[in-house]
Amino acid sequence: MAQVQTVTGPIEADQLGTTLIHEHLRNSDEAVHDQWPDAGAVKEDQPFAVAPGDDFKIAVREAKAAVELGIKTIGEPTAMFLGRGVEFMRRVSEETGLQVIPCTGIYTYDYLPQFFVNRDPDQIADFFVSDIEQGIQGTEIKAAFIKCAA
């Protein structure tokens, strides 16, 4: 049987269950967080911001709500520029039992960072392939799909 990578390791495809394919556990701007760590994350309803540290509590609450509705797995397309954090995803998954399928890729409609502007497509693809074959952000957690929004 085919396997699918999740933040807690590979699972058999027949273990996916009811799956939502595009769900974010959190959304934050990496550049803003690097420069202003107290900025918090983004929330869809007012006040539109999540205080630093509250993102985990909210992600767990929402993941538990999904599990209670019968959702077993989510595809988590949080890529570069959306605040991808696979250790965060793993913690939410372990706390709630929700299976989380991570991605690699980049989310940008405005510009590529100078780092990528100066590389050819194959060099950029090597980063995505590394996330799939080696692991994301220095972990053993492997990406299962590529998000390309550019």
mmCIF file of C-alpha atoms in Angstrom, residues 6-145:
data_model
loop_
_atom_site.group_PDB
_atom_site.id
_atom_site.type_symbol
_atom_site.label_atom_id
_atom_site.label_comp_id
_atom_site.label_asym_id
_atom_site.label_seq_id
_atom_site.Cartn_x
_atom_site.Cartn_y
_atom_site.Cartn_z
ATOM 1 C CA THR A 6 2.590 13.135 8.163
ATOM 2 C CA VAL A 7 4.255 15.227 10.846
ATOM 3 C CA THR A 8 4.339 12.161 13.108
ATOM 4 C CA GLY A 9 5.699 9.830 10.424
ATOM 5 C CA PRO A 10 4.453 7.939 7.396
ATOM 6 C CA ILE A 11 1.053 6.270 7.442
ATOM 7 C CA GLU A 12 -0.643 3.893 5.048
ATOM 8 C CA ALA A 13 -2.925 5.707 2.598
ATOM 9 C CA ASP A 14 -5.924 3.719 3.822
ATOM 10 C CA GLN A 15 -5.419 5.298 7.280
ATOM 11 C CA LEU A 16 -6.150 8.839 6.027
ATOM 12 C CA GLY A 17 -9.874 8.721 6.761
ATOM 13 C CA THR A 18 -11.914 11.847 6.167
ATOM 14 C CA THR A 19 -9.413 14.421 4.956
ATOM 15 C CA LEU A 20 -9.572 18.174 4.515
ATOM 16 C CA ILE A 21 -6.958 19.005 1.910
ATOM 17 C CA HIS A 22 -6.287 22.707 2.606
ATOM 18 C CA GLU A 23 -6.291 23.691 6.267
ATOM 19 C CA HIS A 24 -3.833 25.926 8.145
ATOM 20 C CA LEU A 25 -3.044 25.342 11.824
ATOM 21 C CA ARG A 26 -1.648 28.869 12.025
ATOM 22 C CA ASN A 27 -0.603 31.704 9.755
ATOM 23 C CA SER A 28 2.126 34.182 10.528
ATOM 24 C CA ASP A 29 4.534 36.373 8.632
ATOM 25 C CA GLU A 30 8.060 35.008 9.055
ATOM 26 C CA ALA A 31 9.827 38.293 8.359
ATOM 27 C CA VAL A 32 7.639 40.212 10.814
ATOM 28 C CA HIS A 33 8.155 37.537 13.492
ATOM 29 C CA ASP A 34 11.897 37.598 13.018
ATOM 30 C CA GLN A 35 12.030 41.363 13.458
ATOM 31 C CA TRP A 36 9.192 41.786 15.979
ATOM 32 C CA PRO A 37 8.729 38.556 17.965
ATOM 33 C CA ASP A 38 5.818 40.038 19.933
ATOM 34 C CA ALA A 39 3.737 40.621 16.792
ATOM 35 C CA GLY A 40 1.634 37.461 17.197
ATOM 36 C CA ALA A 41 -0.051 35.446 14.471
ATOM 37 C CA VAL A 42 -2.973 36.210 12.161
ATOM 38 C CA LYS A 43 -6.584 35.362 13.092
ATOM 39 C CA GLU A 44 -9.569 35.410 10.722
ATOM 40 C CA ASP A 45 -11.920 37.243 13.061
ATOM 41 C CA GLN A 46 -11.495 40.340 15.183
ATOM 42 C CA PRO A 47 -9.133 41.369 16.654
ATOM 43 C CA PHE A 48 -7.319 39.582 13.745
ATOM 44 C CA ALA A 49 -4.249 38.885 15.872
ATOM 45 C CA VAL A 50 -3.185 36.066 18.154
ATOM 46 C CA ALA A 51 -0.859 36.953 21.000
ATOM 47 C CA PRO A 52 2.517 35.198 21.009
ATOM 48 C CA GLY A 53 2.114 31.800 22.612
ATOM 49 C CA ASP A 54 -1.660 31.639 22.148
ATOM 50 C CA ASP A 55 -1.336 30.161 18.652
ATOM 51 C CA PHE A 56 -0.787 26.640 20.002
ATOM 52 C CA LYS A 57 -3.834 26.777 22.283
ATOM 53 C CA ILE A 58 -6.040 28.000 19.416
ATOM 54 C CA ALA A 59 -4.644 25.435 16.950
ATOM 55 C CA VAL A 60 -5.294 22.617 19.445
ATOM 56 C CA ARG A 61 -8.832 23.848 20.098
ATOM 57 C CA GLU A 62 -9.636 24.005 16.375
ATOM 58 C CA ALA A 63 -7.940 20.668 15.609
ATOM 59 C CA LYS A 64 -9.918 18.977 18.392
ATOM 60 C CA ALA A 65 -13.119 20.466 16.991
ATOM 61 C CA ALA A 66 -12.298 19.008 13.568
ATOM 62 C CA VAL A 67 -11.555 15.581 15.063
ATOM 63 C CA GLU A 68 -14.866 15.676 16.953
ATOM 64 C CA LEU A 69 -16.605 16.264 13.608
ATOM 65 C CA GLY A 70 -14.988 13.135 12.171
ATOM 66 C CA ILE A 71 -12.016 14.696 10.412
ATOM 67 C CA LYS A 72 -9.010 12.410 10.682
ATOM 68 C CA THR A 73 -6.423 14.186 8.499
ATOM 69 C CA ILE A 74 -5.614 17.602 7.086
ATOM 70 C CA GLY A 75 -3.338 18.687 4.267
ATOM 71 C CA GLU A 76 -1.388 21.589 5.817
ATOM 72 C CA PRO A 77 -0.235 23.945 3.022
ATOM 73 C CA THR A 78 1.605 26.416 5.238
ATOM 74 C CA ALA A 79 4.761 27.059 3.225
ATOM 75 C CA MET A 80 7.520 29.644 3.289
ATOM 76 C CA PHE A 81 6.113 33.152 3.977
ATOM 77 C CA LEU A 82 3.100 31.746 5.846
ATOM 78 C CA GLY A 83 4.980 30.755 8.989
ATOM 79 C CA ARG A 84 5.538 27.062 8.381
ATOM 80 C CA GLY A 85 6.700 25.313 11.530
ATOM 81 C CA VAL A 86 6.692 21.531 11.405
ATOM 82 C CA GLU A 87 7.547 21.117 15.100
ATOM 83 C CA PHE A 88 4.468 23.232 15.895
ATOM 84 C CA MET A 89 2.384 21.030 13.575
ATOM 85 C CA ARG A 90 3.741 17.884 15.212
ATOM 86 C CA ARG A 91 2.894 19.160 18.696
ATOM 87 C CA VAL A 92 -0.697 19.918 17.600
ATOM 88 C CA SER A 93 -0.995 16.498 15.989
ATOM 89 C CA GLU A 94 0.315 14.689 19.065
ATOM 90 C CA GLU A 95 -1.985 16.675 21.360
ATOM 91 C CA THR A 96 -5.138 16.094 19.298
ATOM 92 C CA GLY A 97 -4.702 12.932 17.235
ATOM 93 C CA LEU A 98 -5.305 14.895 14.029
ATOM 94 C CA GLN A 99 -3.047 13.588 11.255
ATOM 95 C CA VAL A 100 -1.249 16.501 9.586
ATOM 96 C CA ILE A 101 0.279 16.224 6.119
ATOM 97 C CA PRO A 102 2.994 18.890 5.680
ATOM 98 C CA CYS A 103 4.116 20.628 2.515
ATOM 99 C CA THR A 104 7.147 22.255 1.031
ATOM 100 C CA GLY A 105 7.122 25.237 -1.292
ATOM 101 C CA ILE A 106 6.679 28.958 -1.210
ATOM 102 C CA TYR A 107 3.721 31.316 -0.965
ATOM 103 C CA THR A 108 4.315 34.633 -2.668
ATOM 104 C CA TYR A 109 2.468 36.737 -5.171
ATOM 105 C CA ASP A 110 4.682 39.801 -4.874
ATOM 106 C CA TYR A 111 8.341 38.850 -5.065
ATOM 107 C CA LEU A 112 10.871 36.128 -4.598
ATOM 108 C CA PRO A 113 13.514 36.715 -1.958
ATOM 109 C CA GLN A 114 16.847 37.833 -3.353
ATOM 110 C CA PHE A 115 18.225 34.428 -2.363
ATOM 111 C CA PHE A 116 15.925 32.736 -4.911
ATOM 112 C CA VAL A 117 16.116 35.452 -7.575
ATOM 113 C CA ASN A 118 19.796 34.628 -7.937
ATOM 114 C CA ARG A 119 19.218 30.892 -8.447
ATOM 115 C CA ASP A 120 17.959 28.900 -11.389
ATOM 116 C CA PRO A 121 14.800 26.763 -11.136
ATOM 117 C CA ASP A 122 16.769 23.559 -10.533
ATOM 118 C CA GLN A 123 18.572 25.103 -7.572
ATOM 119 C CA ILE A 124 15.258 26.234 -6.098
ATOM 120 C CA ALA A 125 13.735 22.794 -6.708
ATOM 121 C CA ASP A 126 16.616 21.238 -4.762
ATOM 122 C CA PHE A 127 15.307 22.896 -1.590
ATOM 123 C CA PHE A 128 11.850 21.421 -2.133
ATOM 124 C CA VAL A 129 13.286 17.985 -2.944
ATOM 125 C CA SER A 130 15.356 18.118 0.244
ATOM 126 C CA ASP A 131 12.193 18.771 2.282
ATOM 127 C CA ILE A 132 10.610 15.710 0.651
ATOM 128 C CA GLU A 133 13.574 13.350 0.844
ATOM 129 C CA GLN A 134 15.574 14.515 3.883
ATOM 130 C CA GLY A 135 13.187 16.447 6.131
ATOM 131 C CA ILE A 136 11.900 19.955 6.822
ATOM 132 C CA GLN A 137 13.633 22.593 8.943
ATOM 133 C CA GLY A 138 16.323 20.261 10.235
ATOM 134 C CA THR A 139 13.839 17.579 11.354
ATOM 135 C CA GLU A 140 13.039 14.097 10.088
ATOM 136 C CA ILE A 141 9.525 15.319 9.166
ATOM 137 C CA LYS A 142 9.169 14.974 5.397
ATOM 138 C CA ALA A 143 6.948 17.005 3.084
ATOM 139 C CA ALA A 144 4.221 15.108 1.264
ATOM 140 C CA PHE A 145 3.347 17.723 -1.349
#
